[in-house]
Amino acid sequence: MKNSVVVITGGNGGIGNIVVNKLLKENSKVIVLDINETNNLEIKNHPNYEFLKTDVTDYKQIEKVHDIIKNKYQHIDYLISMAGVNMKSEVGGLKSITIEDIDKSIKLNLNSHIYLVKIMLDLLKIKNTDEMKSIILISSINAISTYGLPAYSAAKSGLYGFMHSVVNELGESNIRINTISLGTVPHMHQEVKGDEYFENYIKDIPIKKFVRPTDVADTIYALLEITKCINGQNIILDMGQSL
């Protein structure tokens, strides 16, 4: 991945920071689109790290950073769309979720991914057309199991439909696209044992361990650089939690 140009949204979250750090250690040039800057000084001071403040639910802001990236790098090699979170009001299901939060959830967890791919697509097509490029969209096991969160789950399910609808179109330009569906992923600093939230979910996991952000980073790296025959697939990363 040396000198590869990687654009990643949600790169300054608890999982995103680990992914960004992994990519930087692989000598990639990493451009993070996020609302908040990272507090990780190792990442922040890395010469190959660039932060562009962006609200990815606003396609006009994505268009602006597209032009910045085009002027500076002329192309991108990999696109990783990680932005997403469930709305607090939907924890209680349909009876509790507000109309406003339905709109917010769909816009963040589905629309923003589609905006990103559409707007950045021309930069993936530039450069050597014989060289495969790759797109990864981060989804959730909420899309394939019964964990509630109606708007969030609907949006994450929508990512599959989007991926399947564009896989042939992107393939004409040597671009692969895959989704990764995450189960419960405690952040690196979070204690699992004794935590009521995590204890509730670990009961459903055949091997009583959670996927960690380092596992997500390793899977993303493998999809980008090692398992280049994988295309149009949903990779479930949950230690069997959704079974």
Short mmCIF file of C-alpha atoms in Angstrom, two decimals:
data_model
loop_
_atom_site.label_atom_id
_atom_site.label_comp_id
_atom_site.label_asym_id
_atom_site.label_seq_id
_atom_site.Cartn_x
_atom_site.Cartn_y
_atom_site.Cartn_z
CA MET A 1 0.00 0.00 0.00
CA LYS A 2 3.02 2.27 -0.12
CA ASN A 3 2.07 5.69 -1.46
CA SER A 4 -1.52 4.62 -2.06
CA VAL A 5 -4.04 7.43 -1.60
CA VAL A 6 -6.81 6.39 0.79
CA VAL A 7 -9.92 8.45 1.54
CA ILE A 8 -11.79 7.37 4.67
CA THR A 9 -14.90 8.79 6.33
CA GLY A 10 -15.51 8.37 10.05
CA GLY A 11 -11.78 7.89 10.42
CA ASN A 12 -11.52 9.64 13.77
CA GLY A 13 -13.95 7.43 15.69
CA GLY A 14 -12.97 4.67 18.10
CA ILE A 15 -12.66 2.09 15.31
CA GLY A 16 -11.61 4.59 12.64
CA ASN A 17 -8.52 5.73 14.54
CA ILE A 18 -7.21 2.17 14.61
CA VAL A 19 -7.89 1.71 10.90
CA VAL A 20 -6.17 4.99 10.03
CA ASN A 21 -3.16 4.09 12.16
CA LYS A 22 -2.88 0.72 10.38
CA LEU A 23 -2.99 2.36 6.96
CA LEU A 24 -0.38 4.95 7.94
CA LYS A 25 1.94 2.17 9.13
CA GLU A 26 1.54 0.63 5.68
CA ASN A 27 2.88 3.91 4.25
CA SER A 28 -0.40 5.01 2.68
CA LYS A 29 -1.41 8.62 2.29
CA VAL A 30 -4.57 8.82 4.37
CA ILE A 31 -7.18 11.56 3.98
CA VAL A 32 -9.81 11.54 6.72
CA LEU A 33 -13.20 13.15 6.18
CA ASP A 34 -14.88 13.69 9.54
CA ILE A 35 -16.60 16.33 11.62
CA ASN A 36 -14.04 16.05 14.41
CA GLU A 37 -10.25 15.99 14.31
CA THR A 38 -8.44 13.13 16.03
CA ASN A 39 -6.89 13.51 19.50
CA ASN A 40 -4.27 10.91 18.66
CA LEU A 41 -1.03 12.87 18.30
CA GLU A 42 0.79 9.98 16.62
CA ILE A 43 -1.76 10.10 13.82
CA LYS A 44 -2.18 13.88 13.81
CA ASN A 45 1.55 14.51 13.40
CA HIS A 46 2.13 11.81 10.79
CA PRO A 47 3.37 13.33 7.51
CA ASN A 48 1.01 11.14 5.46
CA TYR A 49 -2.11 12.10 7.42
CA GLU A 50 -4.51 14.78 6.25
CA PHE A 51 -7.76 15.86 7.90
CA LEU A 52 -10.52 17.58 5.95
CA LYS A 53 -13.40 18.68 8.16
CA THR A 54 -16.53 17.32 6.47
CA ASP A 55 -20.14 16.64 7.32
CA VAL A 56 -20.67 13.64 5.04
CA THR A 57 -24.46 14.02 5.18
CA ASP A 58 -24.02 17.23 3.18
CA TYR A 59 -23.13 16.28 -0.39
CA LYS A 60 -22.00 19.84 -1.13
CA GLN A 61 -19.26 19.50 1.49
CA ILE A 62 -18.16 16.21 -0.10
CA GLU A 63 -17.99 17.97 -3.46
CA LYS A 64 -15.72 20.63 -1.95
CA VAL A 65 -13.27 18.11 -0.47
CA HIS A 66 -13.38 16.18 -3.75
CA ASP A 67 -11.96 19.24 -5.49
CA ILE A 68 -9.29 19.65 -2.81
CA ILE A 69 -8.23 16.01 -3.18
CA LYS A 70 -8.26 16.23 -6.97
CA ASN A 71 -6.06 19.31 -6.99
CA LYS A 72 -3.53 17.83 -4.55
CA TYR A 73 -3.45 14.11 -5.42
CA GLN A 74 -5.18 13.88 -8.82
CA HIS A 75 -6.56 10.44 -7.92
CA ILE A 76 -7.44 8.06 -5.08
CA ASP A 77 -6.73 4.33 -4.83
CA TYR A 78 -9.02 3.24 -2.02
CA LEU A 79 -12.29 4.58 -0.62
CA ILE A 80 -13.45 3.47 2.85
CA SER A 81 -16.83 4.68 4.09
CA MET A 82 -17.12 4.14 7.85
CA ALA A 83 -19.32 7.00 9.02
CA GLY A 84 -22.39 5.89 10.96
CA VAL A 85 -24.16 5.70 14.30
CA ASN A 86 -27.64 4.83 15.56
CA MET A 87 -29.94 7.51 16.95
CA LYS A 88 -30.69 7.41 20.68
CA SER A 89 -34.45 7.66 20.18
CA GLU A 90 -34.60 4.41 18.16
CA VAL A 91 -33.28 2.20 20.97
CA GLY A 92 -36.90 1.65 22.03
CA GLY A 93 -37.98 0.74 18.50
CA LEU A 94 -40.67 2.26 16.33
CA LYS A 95 -42.68 3.52 19.28
CA SER A 96 -39.82 5.72 20.47
CA ILE A 97 -37.95 6.84 17.35
CA THR A 98 -38.77 10.34 16.17
CA ILE A 99 -39.46 11.26 12.56
CA GLU A 100 -36.50 13.63 12.70
CA ASP A 101 -34.18 10.82 13.83
CA ILE A 102 -35.43 8.53 11.07
CA ASP A 103 -34.34 11.13 8.53
CA LYS A 104 -31.01 11.72 10.29
CA SER A 105 -30.24 8.01 10.49
CA ILE A 106 -30.99 7.28 6.84
CA LYS A 107 -29.00 10.30 5.74
CA LEU A 108 -25.92 9.36 7.79
CA ASN A 109 -26.01 5.58 7.59
CA LEU A 110 -27.05 5.19 3.95
CA ASN A 111 -27.19 8.39 1.92
CA SER A 112 -23.73 9.59 2.95
CA HIS A 113 -22.14 6.38 1.62
CA ILE A 114 -23.89 6.74 -1.71
CA TYR A 115 -22.97 10.43 -1.93
CA LEU A 116 -19.33 9.56 -1.25
CA VAL A 117 -19.06 6.84 -3.89
CA LYS A 118 -20.83 8.89 -6.56
CA ILE A 119 -18.83 12.06 -5.95
CA MET A 120 -15.41 10.38 -5.59
CA LEU A 121 -15.88 7.90 -8.42
CA ASP A 122 -14.07 9.92 -11.06
CA LEU A 123 -10.95 10.02 -8.85
CA LEU A 124 -10.96 6.21 -8.58
CA LYS A 125 -11.12 5.93 -12.37
CA ILE A 126 -8.05 8.11 -12.92
CA LYS A 127 -4.57 6.57 -13.16
CA ASN A 128 -3.65 3.14 -14.52
CA THR A 129 -6.88 1.43 -15.59
CA ASP A 130 -5.21 -2.01 -15.32
CA GLU A 131 -4.74 -1.48 -11.60
CA MET A 132 -7.73 -2.50 -9.45
CA LYS A 133 -9.14 0.07 -7.06
CA SER A 134 -11.35 -0.77 -4.12
CA ILE A 135 -14.32 0.58 -2.15
CA ILE A 136 -15.33 -0.69 1.31
CA LEU A 137 -18.60 0.26 2.97
CA ILE A 138 -19.00 -0.46 6.68
CA SER A 139 -22.36 -2.02 7.48
CA SER A 140 -23.69 -3.88 10.53
CA ILE A 141 -25.14 -7.24 11.55
CA ASN A 142 -28.28 -5.23 12.35
CA ALA A 143 -28.95 -5.59 8.62
CA ILE A 144 -29.08 -9.40 8.84
CA SER A 145 -30.37 -10.08 12.34
CA THR A 146 -32.98 -8.91 14.86
CA TYR A 147 -31.26 -6.33 17.04
CA GLY A 148 -33.87 -3.58 16.76
CA LEU A 149 -32.86 -0.02 15.80
CA PRO A 150 -35.31 0.22 12.86
CA ALA A 151 -33.91 3.18 10.91
CA TYR A 152 -30.27 2.22 11.49
CA SER A 153 -30.96 -1.39 10.47
CA ALA A 154 -32.87 -0.29 7.37
CA ALA A 155 -30.01 1.98 6.33
CA LYS A 156 -27.37 -0.70 6.85
CA SER A 157 -29.49 -3.15 4.83
CA GLY A 158 -29.65 -0.52 2.10
CA LEU A 159 -25.88 -0.61 1.75
CA TYR A 160 -26.14 -4.20 0.48
CA GLY A 161 -28.67 -3.22 -2.14
CA PHE A 162 -26.49 -0.32 -3.23
CA MET A 163 -23.37 -2.50 -3.44
CA HIS A 164 -25.14 -5.14 -5.52
CA SER A 165 -26.61 -2.54 -7.84
CA VAL A 166 -23.26 -0.98 -8.75
CA VAL A 167 -20.84 -3.93 -8.67
CA ASN A 168 -21.05 -4.55 -12.44
CA GLU A 169 -20.90 -0.85 -13.29
CA LEU A 170 -17.81 -0.35 -11.13
CA GLY A 171 -16.22 -3.52 -12.47
CA GLU A 172 -16.06 -1.96 -15.92
CA SER A 173 -13.51 0.46 -14.42
CA ASN A 174 -11.59 -2.23 -12.45
CA ILE A 175 -13.10 -1.08 -9.16
CA ARG A 176 -14.07 -3.65 -6.53
CA ILE A 177 -16.72 -2.92 -3.89
CA ASN A 178 -17.49 -4.88 -0.72
CA THR A 179 -19.30 -4.34 2.56
CA ILE A 180 -18.17 -5.34 6.04
CA SER A 181 -20.91 -6.05 8.58
CA LEU A 182 -19.70 -5.46 12.10
CA GLY A 183 -21.06 -7.03 15.25
CA THR A 184 -20.53 -5.45 18.65
CA VAL A 185 -17.03 -3.94 18.60
CA PRO A 186 -15.80 -2.54 21.93
CA HIS A 187 -13.24 0.21 21.47
CA MET A 188 -9.66 -0.58 22.45
CA HIS A 189 -9.88 1.26 25.79
CA GLN A 190 -13.21 -0.25 26.84
CA GLU A 191 -13.38 -2.93 29.53
CA VAL A 192 -15.72 -5.75 28.57
CA LYS A 193 -15.85 -7.83 31.74
CA GLY A 194 -18.40 -6.55 34.21
CA ASP A 195 -19.92 -4.07 31.76
CA GLU A 196 -23.68 -4.65 31.61
CA TYR A 197 -23.95 -3.66 27.94
CA PHE A 198 -21.21 -6.00 26.76
CA GLU A 199 -22.22 -8.83 29.08
CA ASN A 200 -25.67 -8.72 27.46
CA TYR A 201 -24.26 -9.31 23.97
CA ILE A 202 -21.41 -11.69 24.73
CA LYS A 203 -23.97 -14.36 25.67
CA ASP A 204 -24.86 -14.69 21.97
CA ILE A 205 -21.29 -15.20 20.77
CA PRO A 206 -20.14 -18.84 20.32
CA ILE A 207 -16.56 -17.94 21.25
CA LYS A 208 -16.89 -15.53 24.15
CA LYS A 209 -14.78 -12.81 22.60
CA PHE A 210 -15.69 -9.65 20.75
CA VAL A 211 -14.24 -8.40 17.49
CA ARG A 212 -11.89 -5.53 18.29
CA PRO A 213 -10.94 -2.47 16.20
CA THR A 214 -7.58 -4.09 15.34
CA ASP A 215 -9.52 -6.99 13.77
CA VAL A 216 -11.51 -4.51 11.68
CA ALA A 217 -8.30 -2.81 10.54
CA ASP A 218 -6.71 -6.14 9.60
CA THR A 219 -9.80 -7.18 7.62
CA ILE A 220 -9.89 -3.89 5.73
CA TYR A 221 -6.19 -4.22 4.89
CA ALA A 222 -6.73 -7.79 3.69
CA LEU A 223 -9.63 -6.75 1.45
CA LEU A 224 -7.61 -3.92 -0.03
CA GLU A 225 -4.27 -5.57 -0.54
CA ILE A 226 -4.36 -9.36 -0.08
CA THR A 227 -7.72 -10.88 -1.05
CA LYS A 228 -8.12 -8.98 -4.30
CA CYS A 229 -10.40 -11.68 -5.75
CA ILE A 230 -13.22 -10.69 -3.34
CA ASN A 231 -15.79 -8.46 -4.99
CA GLY A 232 -19.48 -7.77 -4.39
CA GLN A 233 -19.47 -9.58 -1.06
CA ASN A 234 -20.63 -8.87 2.48
CA ILE A 235 -17.95 -9.86 4.99
CA ILE A 236 -19.51 -10.58 8.39
CA LEU A 237 -17.13 -9.68 11.19
CA ASP A 238 -18.82 -10.67 14.43
CA MET A 239 -17.26 -13.85 15.93
CA GLY A 240 -20.53 -15.64 15.13
CA GLN A 241 -22.71 -13.18 17.08
CA SER A 242 -25.43 -13.06 14.41
CA LEU A 243 -25.86 -16.84 14.12
#
